[in-house]
Coordinates of C-alpha atoms in Angstrom, one line a residue:
X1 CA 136.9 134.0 51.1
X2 CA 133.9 136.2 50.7
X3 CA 133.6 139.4 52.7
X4 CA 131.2 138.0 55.6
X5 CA 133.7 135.0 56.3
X6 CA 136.7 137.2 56.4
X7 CA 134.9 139.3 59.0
X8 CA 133.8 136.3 61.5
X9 CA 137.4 135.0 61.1
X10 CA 139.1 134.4 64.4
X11 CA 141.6 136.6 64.8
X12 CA 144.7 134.6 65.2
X13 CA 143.5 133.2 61.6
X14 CA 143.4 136.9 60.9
X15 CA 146.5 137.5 61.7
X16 CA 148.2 134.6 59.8
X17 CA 146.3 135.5 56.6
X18 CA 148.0 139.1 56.8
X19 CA 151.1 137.0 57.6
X20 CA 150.6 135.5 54.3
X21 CA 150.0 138.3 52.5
X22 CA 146.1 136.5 51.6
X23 CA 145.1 139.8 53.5
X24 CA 146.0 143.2 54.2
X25 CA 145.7 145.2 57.3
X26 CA 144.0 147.8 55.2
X27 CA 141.4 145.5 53.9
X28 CA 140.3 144.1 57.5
X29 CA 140.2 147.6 58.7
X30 CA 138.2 148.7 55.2
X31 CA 136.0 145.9 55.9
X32 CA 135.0 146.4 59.5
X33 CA 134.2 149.9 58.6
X34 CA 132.1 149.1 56.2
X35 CA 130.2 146.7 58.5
X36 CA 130.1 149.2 61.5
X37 CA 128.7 152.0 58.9
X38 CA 125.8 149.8 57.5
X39 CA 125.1 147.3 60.7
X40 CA 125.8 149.3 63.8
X41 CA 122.6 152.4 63.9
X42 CA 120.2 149.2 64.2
X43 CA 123.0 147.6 67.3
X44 CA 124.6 150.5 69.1
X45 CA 127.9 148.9 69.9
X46 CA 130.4 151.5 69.4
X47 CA 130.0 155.2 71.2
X48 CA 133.7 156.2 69.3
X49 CA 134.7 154.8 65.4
X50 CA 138.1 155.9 65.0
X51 CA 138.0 155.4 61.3
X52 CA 140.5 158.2 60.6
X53 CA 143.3 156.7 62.4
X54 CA 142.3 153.2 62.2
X55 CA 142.6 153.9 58.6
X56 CA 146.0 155.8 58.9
X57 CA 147.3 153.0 61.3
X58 CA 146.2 149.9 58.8
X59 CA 148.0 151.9 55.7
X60 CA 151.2 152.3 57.8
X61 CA 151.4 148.6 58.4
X62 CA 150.2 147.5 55.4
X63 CA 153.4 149.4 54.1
X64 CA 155.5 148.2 56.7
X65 CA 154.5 144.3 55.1
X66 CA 156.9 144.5 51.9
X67 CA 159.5 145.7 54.1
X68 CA 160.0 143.5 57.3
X69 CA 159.2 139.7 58.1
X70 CA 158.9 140.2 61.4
X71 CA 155.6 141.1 63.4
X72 CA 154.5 140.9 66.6
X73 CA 151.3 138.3 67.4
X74 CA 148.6 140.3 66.2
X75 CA 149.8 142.8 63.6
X76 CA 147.1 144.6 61.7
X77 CA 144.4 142.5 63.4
X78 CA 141.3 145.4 64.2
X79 CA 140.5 145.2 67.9
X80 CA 137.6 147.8 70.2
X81 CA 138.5 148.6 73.5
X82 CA 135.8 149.1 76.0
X83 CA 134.5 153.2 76.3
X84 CA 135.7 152.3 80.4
X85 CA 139.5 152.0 79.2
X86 CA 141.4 155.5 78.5
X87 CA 142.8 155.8 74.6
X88 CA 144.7 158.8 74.4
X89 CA 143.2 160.9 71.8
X90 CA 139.7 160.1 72.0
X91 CA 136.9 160.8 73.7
X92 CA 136.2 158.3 77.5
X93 CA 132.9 159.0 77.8
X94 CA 132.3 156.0 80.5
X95 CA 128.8 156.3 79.1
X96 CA 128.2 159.6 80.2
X97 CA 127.1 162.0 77.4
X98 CA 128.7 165.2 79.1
X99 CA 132.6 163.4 78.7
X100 CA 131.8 163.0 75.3
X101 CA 134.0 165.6 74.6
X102 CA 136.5 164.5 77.3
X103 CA 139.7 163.8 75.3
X104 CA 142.1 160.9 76.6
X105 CA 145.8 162.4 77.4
X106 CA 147.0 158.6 77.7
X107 CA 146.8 155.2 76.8
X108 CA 145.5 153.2 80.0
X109 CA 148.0 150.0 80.3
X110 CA 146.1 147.3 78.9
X111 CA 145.5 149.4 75.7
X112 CA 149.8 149.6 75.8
X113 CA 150.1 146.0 75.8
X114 CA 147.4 145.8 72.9
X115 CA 149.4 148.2 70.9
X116 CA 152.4 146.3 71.5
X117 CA 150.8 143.2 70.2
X118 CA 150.2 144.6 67.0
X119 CA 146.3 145.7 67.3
X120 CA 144.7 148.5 65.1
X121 CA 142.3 149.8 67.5
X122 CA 139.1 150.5 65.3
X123 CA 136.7 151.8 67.9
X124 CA 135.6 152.2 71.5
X125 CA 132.3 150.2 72.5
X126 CA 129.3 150.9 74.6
X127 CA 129.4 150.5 78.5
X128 CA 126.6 151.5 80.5
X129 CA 127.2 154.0 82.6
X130 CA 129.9 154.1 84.7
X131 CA 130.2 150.2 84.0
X132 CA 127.2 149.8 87.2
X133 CA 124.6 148.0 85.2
X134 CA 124.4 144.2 83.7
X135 CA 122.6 146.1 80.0
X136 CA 123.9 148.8 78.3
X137 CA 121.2 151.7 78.2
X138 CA 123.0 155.2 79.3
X139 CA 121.0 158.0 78.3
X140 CA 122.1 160.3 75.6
X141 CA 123.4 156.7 73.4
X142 CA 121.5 154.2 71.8
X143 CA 120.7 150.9 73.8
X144 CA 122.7 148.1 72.2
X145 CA 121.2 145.8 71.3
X146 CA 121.7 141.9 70.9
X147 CA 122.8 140.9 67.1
X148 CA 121.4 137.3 68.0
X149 CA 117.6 139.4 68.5
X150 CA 117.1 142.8 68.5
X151 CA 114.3 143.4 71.2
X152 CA 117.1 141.5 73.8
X153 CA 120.0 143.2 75.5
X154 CA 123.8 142.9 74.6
X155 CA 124.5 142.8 78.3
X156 CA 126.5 144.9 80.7
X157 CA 128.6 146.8 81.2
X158 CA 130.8 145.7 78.2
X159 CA 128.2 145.5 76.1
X160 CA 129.2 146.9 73.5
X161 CA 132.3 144.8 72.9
X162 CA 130.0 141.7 72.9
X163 CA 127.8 143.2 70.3
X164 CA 130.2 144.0 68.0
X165 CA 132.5 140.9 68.5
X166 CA 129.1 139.0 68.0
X167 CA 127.7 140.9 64.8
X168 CA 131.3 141.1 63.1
X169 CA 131.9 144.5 64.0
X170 CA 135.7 144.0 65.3
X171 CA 137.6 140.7 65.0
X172 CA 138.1 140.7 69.2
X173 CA 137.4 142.7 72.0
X174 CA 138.6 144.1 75.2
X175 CA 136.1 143.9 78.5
X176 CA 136.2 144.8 82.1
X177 CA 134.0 142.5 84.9
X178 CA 133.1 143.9 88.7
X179 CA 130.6 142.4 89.2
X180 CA 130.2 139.8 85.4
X181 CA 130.5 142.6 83.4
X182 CA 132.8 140.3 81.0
X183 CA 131.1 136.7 81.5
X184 CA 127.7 138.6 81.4
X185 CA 127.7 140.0 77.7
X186 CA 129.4 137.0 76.3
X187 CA 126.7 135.1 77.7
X188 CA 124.3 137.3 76.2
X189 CA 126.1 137.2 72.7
X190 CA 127.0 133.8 72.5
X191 CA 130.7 134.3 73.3
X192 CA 133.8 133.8 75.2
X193 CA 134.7 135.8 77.8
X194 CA 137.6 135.5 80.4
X195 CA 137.4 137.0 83.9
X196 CA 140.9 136.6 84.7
X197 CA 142.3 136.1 88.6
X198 CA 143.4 139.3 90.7
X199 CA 146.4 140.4 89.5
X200 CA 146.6 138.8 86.4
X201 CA 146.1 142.4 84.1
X202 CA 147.0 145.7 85.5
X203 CA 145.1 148.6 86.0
X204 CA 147.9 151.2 85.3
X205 CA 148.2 153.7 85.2
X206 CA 145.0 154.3 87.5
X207 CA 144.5 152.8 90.9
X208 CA 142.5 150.4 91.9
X209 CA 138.8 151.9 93.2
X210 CA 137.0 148.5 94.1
X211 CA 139.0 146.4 96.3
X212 CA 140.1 143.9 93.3
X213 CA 137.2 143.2 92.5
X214 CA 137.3 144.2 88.8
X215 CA 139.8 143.1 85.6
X216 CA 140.4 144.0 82.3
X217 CA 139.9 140.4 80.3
X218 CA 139.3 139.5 76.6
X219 CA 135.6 139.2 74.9
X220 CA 136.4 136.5 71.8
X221 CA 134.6 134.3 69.5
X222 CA 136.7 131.4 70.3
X223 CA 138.7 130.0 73.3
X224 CA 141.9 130.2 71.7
X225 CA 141.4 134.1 70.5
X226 CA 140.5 134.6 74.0
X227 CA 143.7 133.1 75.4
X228 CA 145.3 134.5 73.0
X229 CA 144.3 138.3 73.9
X230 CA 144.6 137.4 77.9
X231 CA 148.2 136.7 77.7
X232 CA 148.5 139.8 75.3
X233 CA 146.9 141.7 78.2
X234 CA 148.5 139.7 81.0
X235 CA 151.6 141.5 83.4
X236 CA 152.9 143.4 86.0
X237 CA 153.3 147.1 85.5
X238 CA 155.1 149.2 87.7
X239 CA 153.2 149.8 90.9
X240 CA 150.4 147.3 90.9
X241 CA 148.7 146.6 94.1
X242 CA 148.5 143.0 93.1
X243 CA 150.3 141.1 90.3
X244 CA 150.9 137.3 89.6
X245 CA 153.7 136.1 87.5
X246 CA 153.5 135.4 83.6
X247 CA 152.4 132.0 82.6
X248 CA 154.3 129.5 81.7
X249 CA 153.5 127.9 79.0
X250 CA 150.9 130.4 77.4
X251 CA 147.2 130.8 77.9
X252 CA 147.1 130.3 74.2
X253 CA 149.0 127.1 74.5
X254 CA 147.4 125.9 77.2
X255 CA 144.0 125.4 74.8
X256 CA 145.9 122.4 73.3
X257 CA 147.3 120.8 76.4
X258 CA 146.2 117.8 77.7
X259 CA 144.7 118.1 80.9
X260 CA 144.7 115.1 83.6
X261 CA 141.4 114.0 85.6
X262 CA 139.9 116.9 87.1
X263 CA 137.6 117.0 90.0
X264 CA 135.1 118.8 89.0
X265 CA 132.2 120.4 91.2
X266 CA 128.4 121.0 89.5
X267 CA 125.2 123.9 90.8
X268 CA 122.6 125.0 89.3
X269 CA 121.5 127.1 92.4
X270 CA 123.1 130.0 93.7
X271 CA 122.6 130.7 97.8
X272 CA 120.5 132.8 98.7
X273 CA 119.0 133.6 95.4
X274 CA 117.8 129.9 94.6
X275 CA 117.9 127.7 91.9
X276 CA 117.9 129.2 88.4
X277 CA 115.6 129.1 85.3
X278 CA 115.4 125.5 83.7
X279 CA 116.7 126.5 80.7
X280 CA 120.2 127.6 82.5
X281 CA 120.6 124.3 84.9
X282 CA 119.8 122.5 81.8
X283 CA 122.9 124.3 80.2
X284 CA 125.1 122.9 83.4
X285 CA 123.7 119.8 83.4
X286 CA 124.4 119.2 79.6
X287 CA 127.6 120.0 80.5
X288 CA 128.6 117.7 83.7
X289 CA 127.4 114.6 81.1
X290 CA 129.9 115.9 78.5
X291 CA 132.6 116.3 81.4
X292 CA 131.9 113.1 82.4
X293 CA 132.6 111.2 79.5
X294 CA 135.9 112.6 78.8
X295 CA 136.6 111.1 82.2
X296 CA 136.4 113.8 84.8
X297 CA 134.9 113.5 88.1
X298 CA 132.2 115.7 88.5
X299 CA 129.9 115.8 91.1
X300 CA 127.8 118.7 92.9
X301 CA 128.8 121.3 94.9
X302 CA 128.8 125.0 95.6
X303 CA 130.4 127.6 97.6
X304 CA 129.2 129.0 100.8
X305 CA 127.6 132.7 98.9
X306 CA 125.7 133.8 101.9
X307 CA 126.2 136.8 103.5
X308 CA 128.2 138.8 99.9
X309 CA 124.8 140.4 98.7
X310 CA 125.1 143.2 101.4
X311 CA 128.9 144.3 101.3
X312 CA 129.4 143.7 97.9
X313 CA 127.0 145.5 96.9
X314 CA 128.3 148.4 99.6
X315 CA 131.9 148.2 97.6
X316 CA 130.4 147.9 94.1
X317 CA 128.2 151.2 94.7
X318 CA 130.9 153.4 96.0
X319 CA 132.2 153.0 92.2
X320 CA 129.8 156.0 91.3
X321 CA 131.1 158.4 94.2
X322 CA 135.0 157.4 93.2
X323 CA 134.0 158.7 89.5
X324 CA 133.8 162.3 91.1
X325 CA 131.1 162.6 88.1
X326 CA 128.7 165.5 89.5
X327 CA 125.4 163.1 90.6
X328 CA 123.3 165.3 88.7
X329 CA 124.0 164.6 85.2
X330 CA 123.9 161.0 86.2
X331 CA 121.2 158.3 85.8
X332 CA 118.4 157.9 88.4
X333 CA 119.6 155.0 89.8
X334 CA 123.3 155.5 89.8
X335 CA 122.2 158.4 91.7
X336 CA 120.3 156.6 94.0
X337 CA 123.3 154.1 93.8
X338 CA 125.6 157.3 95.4
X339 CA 123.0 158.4 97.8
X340 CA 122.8 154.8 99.7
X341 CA 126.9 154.6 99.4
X342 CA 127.2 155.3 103.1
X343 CA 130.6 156.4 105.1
X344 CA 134.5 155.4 104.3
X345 CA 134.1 153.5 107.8
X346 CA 131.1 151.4 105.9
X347 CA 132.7 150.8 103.2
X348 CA 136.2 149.9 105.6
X349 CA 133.4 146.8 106.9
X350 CA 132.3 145.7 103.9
X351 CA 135.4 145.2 102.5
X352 CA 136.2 143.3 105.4
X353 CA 132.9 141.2 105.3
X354 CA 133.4 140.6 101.9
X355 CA 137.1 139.3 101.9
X356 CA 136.3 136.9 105.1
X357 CA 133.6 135.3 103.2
X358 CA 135.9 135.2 99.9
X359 CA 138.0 133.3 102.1
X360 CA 135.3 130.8 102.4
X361 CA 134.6 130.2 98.8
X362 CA 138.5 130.0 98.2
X363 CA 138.9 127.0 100.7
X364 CA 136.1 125.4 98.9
X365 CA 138.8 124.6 96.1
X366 CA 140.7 122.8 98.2
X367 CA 139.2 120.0 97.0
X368 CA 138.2 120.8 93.8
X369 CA 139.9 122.0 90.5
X370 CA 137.0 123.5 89.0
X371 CA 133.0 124.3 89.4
X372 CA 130.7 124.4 86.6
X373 CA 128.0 127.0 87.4
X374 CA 125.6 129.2 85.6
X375 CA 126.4 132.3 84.2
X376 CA 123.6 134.5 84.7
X377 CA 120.2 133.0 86.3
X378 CA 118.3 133.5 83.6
X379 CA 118.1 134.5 80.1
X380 CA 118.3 137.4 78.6
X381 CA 116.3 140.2 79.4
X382 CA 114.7 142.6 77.0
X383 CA 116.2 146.5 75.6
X384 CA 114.2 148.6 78.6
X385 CA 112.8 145.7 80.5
X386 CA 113.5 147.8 83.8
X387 CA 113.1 151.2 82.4
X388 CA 109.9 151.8 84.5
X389 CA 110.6 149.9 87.6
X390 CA 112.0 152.0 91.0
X391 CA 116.0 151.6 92.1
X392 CA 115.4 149.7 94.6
X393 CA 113.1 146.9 92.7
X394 CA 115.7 147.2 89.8
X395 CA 118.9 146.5 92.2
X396 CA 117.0 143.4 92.9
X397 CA 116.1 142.4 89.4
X398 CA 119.9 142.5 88.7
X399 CA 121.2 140.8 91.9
X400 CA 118.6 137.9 91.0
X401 CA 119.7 138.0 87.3
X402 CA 123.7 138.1 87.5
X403 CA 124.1 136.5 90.9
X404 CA 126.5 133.7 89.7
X405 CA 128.9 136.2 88.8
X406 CA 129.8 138.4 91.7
X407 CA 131.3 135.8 94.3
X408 CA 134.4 135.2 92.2
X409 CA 134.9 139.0 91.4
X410 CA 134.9 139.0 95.7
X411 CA 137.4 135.8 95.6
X412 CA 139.7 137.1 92.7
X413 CA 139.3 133.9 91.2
X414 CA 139.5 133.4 87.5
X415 CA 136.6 132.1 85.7
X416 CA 135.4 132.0 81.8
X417 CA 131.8 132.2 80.2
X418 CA 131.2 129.8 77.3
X419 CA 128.0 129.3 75.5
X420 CA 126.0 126.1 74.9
X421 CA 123.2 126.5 73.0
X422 CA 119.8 129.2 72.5
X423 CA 116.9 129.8 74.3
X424 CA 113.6 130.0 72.7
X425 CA 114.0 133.0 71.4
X426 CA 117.3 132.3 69.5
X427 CA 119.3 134.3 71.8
X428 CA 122.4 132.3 73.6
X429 CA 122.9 130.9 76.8
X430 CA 126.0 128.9 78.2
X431 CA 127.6 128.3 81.4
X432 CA 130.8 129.3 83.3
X433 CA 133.5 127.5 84.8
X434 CA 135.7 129.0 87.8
X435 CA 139.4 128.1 88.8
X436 CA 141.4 128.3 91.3
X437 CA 143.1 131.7 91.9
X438 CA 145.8 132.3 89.4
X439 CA 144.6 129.0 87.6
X440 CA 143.3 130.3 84.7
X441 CA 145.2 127.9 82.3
X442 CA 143.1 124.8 83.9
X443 CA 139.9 126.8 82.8
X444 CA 140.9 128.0 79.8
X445 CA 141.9 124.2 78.6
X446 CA 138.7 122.6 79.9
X447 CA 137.0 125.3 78.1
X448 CA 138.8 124.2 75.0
X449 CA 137.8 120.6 75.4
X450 CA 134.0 121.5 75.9
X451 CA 134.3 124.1 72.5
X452 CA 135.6 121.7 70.4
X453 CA 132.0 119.3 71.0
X454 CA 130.0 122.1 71.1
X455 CA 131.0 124.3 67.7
X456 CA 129.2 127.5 68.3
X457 CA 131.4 129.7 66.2
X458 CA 130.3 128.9 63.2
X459 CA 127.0 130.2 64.0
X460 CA 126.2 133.7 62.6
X461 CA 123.2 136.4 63.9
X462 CA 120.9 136.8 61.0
X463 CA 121.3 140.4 61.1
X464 CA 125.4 140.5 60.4
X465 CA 125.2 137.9 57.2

């Protein structure tokens, strides 16, 4: 296997080839280094590479191969973790150049449970700052950029996990999704990207700032990696405001399962934004004729949205005050985003608002196992495309753009981005499909069925061959 191959591989394949001794833990990290040294000035995906330790780490397994036969799932397998997610020992910037020297004294819990699975954490990826906006631009970094076409955006926040997931920069990658911040960049890199239920992945050892709105989930080339990483992530940690009980079987199991009829509901319009760009409800409607003929019922349908823009937006805003970052040495509009943020009695309302109307896009799964939707409007947008435009006209832009996304980060539902294709300009598109709460197995198989006709993977950006 030449060098290129080895570092689009999925990762479970990864892992079995270290298994096997085909590959060393050593040699992946060696390789990705490599890659991230000679690819990553023209992408930006990474803020932190941790070659020292990565490299340190990688030996030490490598070592501990002639010497044991047992490993856990994903031993030796390189992995980034979103510049959001504490590491202890390196730098959290949260896209904020002044934290770049702001050392980590802990691992948040997520990053535990990757440990524990056997990851060599290689780096921590882009986020825009503070994880507010759907493109990752924080001043004092470089943009990052899409491998697929370098004049688009990589998406936001977790940008730069879909960047170097997508360009071969890391095997798999964690995310985090308020508001699409996971489904988002995956759709922008032609990836995978779970947004798992409320409760499915803890947020320890920090509390939780947004009213459940945001998760930790897994940024993949493949269904199965993704699955795979989720029920790495997946469990209750001591303290968590909300928590669901383990799977059973696996999320990585449930890719193979056969699934039953599904009724199955269809939009390509979100209310009140409208109907999105041709290109995307072409996406959905390719996808309801492939659905169809594996037997499923599928007919249209959507939520009741109307009503979310307003709170939501009130709860996802009062992210920047909760930082305690001084405003100054923040962005224009994230300071803009503090100075609307209103009172603690506001925010009380909204939260309020927001989980009454959740409740209403809940009971529309009553009757239906899944709904096929867009993931973002339309398609990407170009590296500065709002630079210029005022905070409030570039609010709107992004509520227009990622408005499919937001409503099941206000349900806690679980839902997962998949690609289907390119647009014009040879960047990807796809759709998402949402579950029921705490039903992310149903997704995650349907999503399996839909891969396996559709055959993305093997699909490379010009720029990482």
């Amino acid at each position: 296997m030449n060098k290129t191959d080895l570092a689009f591989t999925s990762a479970l394949e990864q892992a079995q080839l270290i298994r096997s001794g085909e590959v060393s833990p050593l040699e992946l990290v060696e390789l990705y280094l490599e890659r991230i040294q000679q690819l990553d000035g023209q992408i930006g995906s990474y803020f932190t590479v941790m070659a020292e330790s990565a490299i340190a780490d990688a030996k030490a397994k490598t070592e501990l191969l002639s010497r044991s036969d047992e490993f856990p799932p994903f031993f030796g397998v390189p992995i980034a973790i979103k510049d959001l997610n504490a590491v202890a020992g390196v730098p959290c910037t949260y896209g904020v150049p002044v934290l770049k020297n702001e050392i980590a004294t802990y691992d948040d819990g997520v990053v535990t449970r990757i440990r524990h699975a056997g990851f060599t954490i290689i780096g921590k990826t882009a986020t825009s700052e503070l994880g507010s906006f759907p493109y990752t631009e924080p001043t004092g970094f470089l943009p990052t950029r899409n491998p697929w076409n370098l004049e688009r955006t990589a998406g936001g926040s977790s940008g730069g996990s879909a960047a170097a997931v997508a360009a071969g920069l890391c095997a798999i990658a964690q995310g985090s999704d308020a508001g699409g911040s996971i489904r988002g960049p995956a759709f922008c890199c032609g990836l995978v990207g779970i947004k798992p239920s409320r409760g499915r992945v803890s947020w320890a050892p920090v509390g939780d700032r947004l009213s459940g709105l945001s998760s930790n989930g897994p940024i993949a080339r493949t269904v199965a990696d993704a699955a795979a990483l989720l029920d790495v992530m997946s469990g209750y940690i001591t303290g968590d405001p909300y928590w669901l009980p383990d799977p059973e079987p696996s999320f990585l199991a449930a890719t193979t399962q056969q699934l039953g009829r599904l009724r199955i509901a269809f939009t390509t319009a979100i209310p009140p934004i409208g109907e999105a760009d041709p290109i995307c409800q072409q996406a959905v409607r390719d996808t309801v004729k492939k659905l169809q003929s594996m037997g499923h019922i599928v007919e249209p349908g959507c939520p009741d949205f109307n009503g979310l823009i307003e709170p939501f937006t009130r709860i996802w805003q009062s992210a920047v005050g909760a930082s305690g970052i001084p405003p100054e040495v923040l962005q224009p509009l994230n300071q803009w985003l503090l100075a609307q943020s209103g009172t603690a009695g506001d925010y009380l309302r909204a939260v309020a608002q927001m989980q009454a109307i959740a409740r209403q896009i809940v009971a529309f799964f009553d009757s239906v196992d899944v709904l096929i939707a867009p993931t973002y409007m339309h398609p990407t947008i170009s590296v500065g495309e709002w630079a210029n435009l005022s905070p409030e006209e570039t609010l709107q832009r992004m509520i227009n753009w990622i408005a499919p996304c937001p409503p099941f980060n206000a349900s806690g539902q679980p839902a997962i981005a998949l690609p289907t294709g390119f647009d014009r300009n040879g960047v990807p598109i796809g759709i998402q499909l949402v579950g029921r709460p705490a039903a992310e197995s149903t997704v995650i198989a349907l999503a399996a069925q839909l891969e396996a006709t559709i055959e993305l993977s093997q699909y490379r950006p010009a720029i990482a061959v």
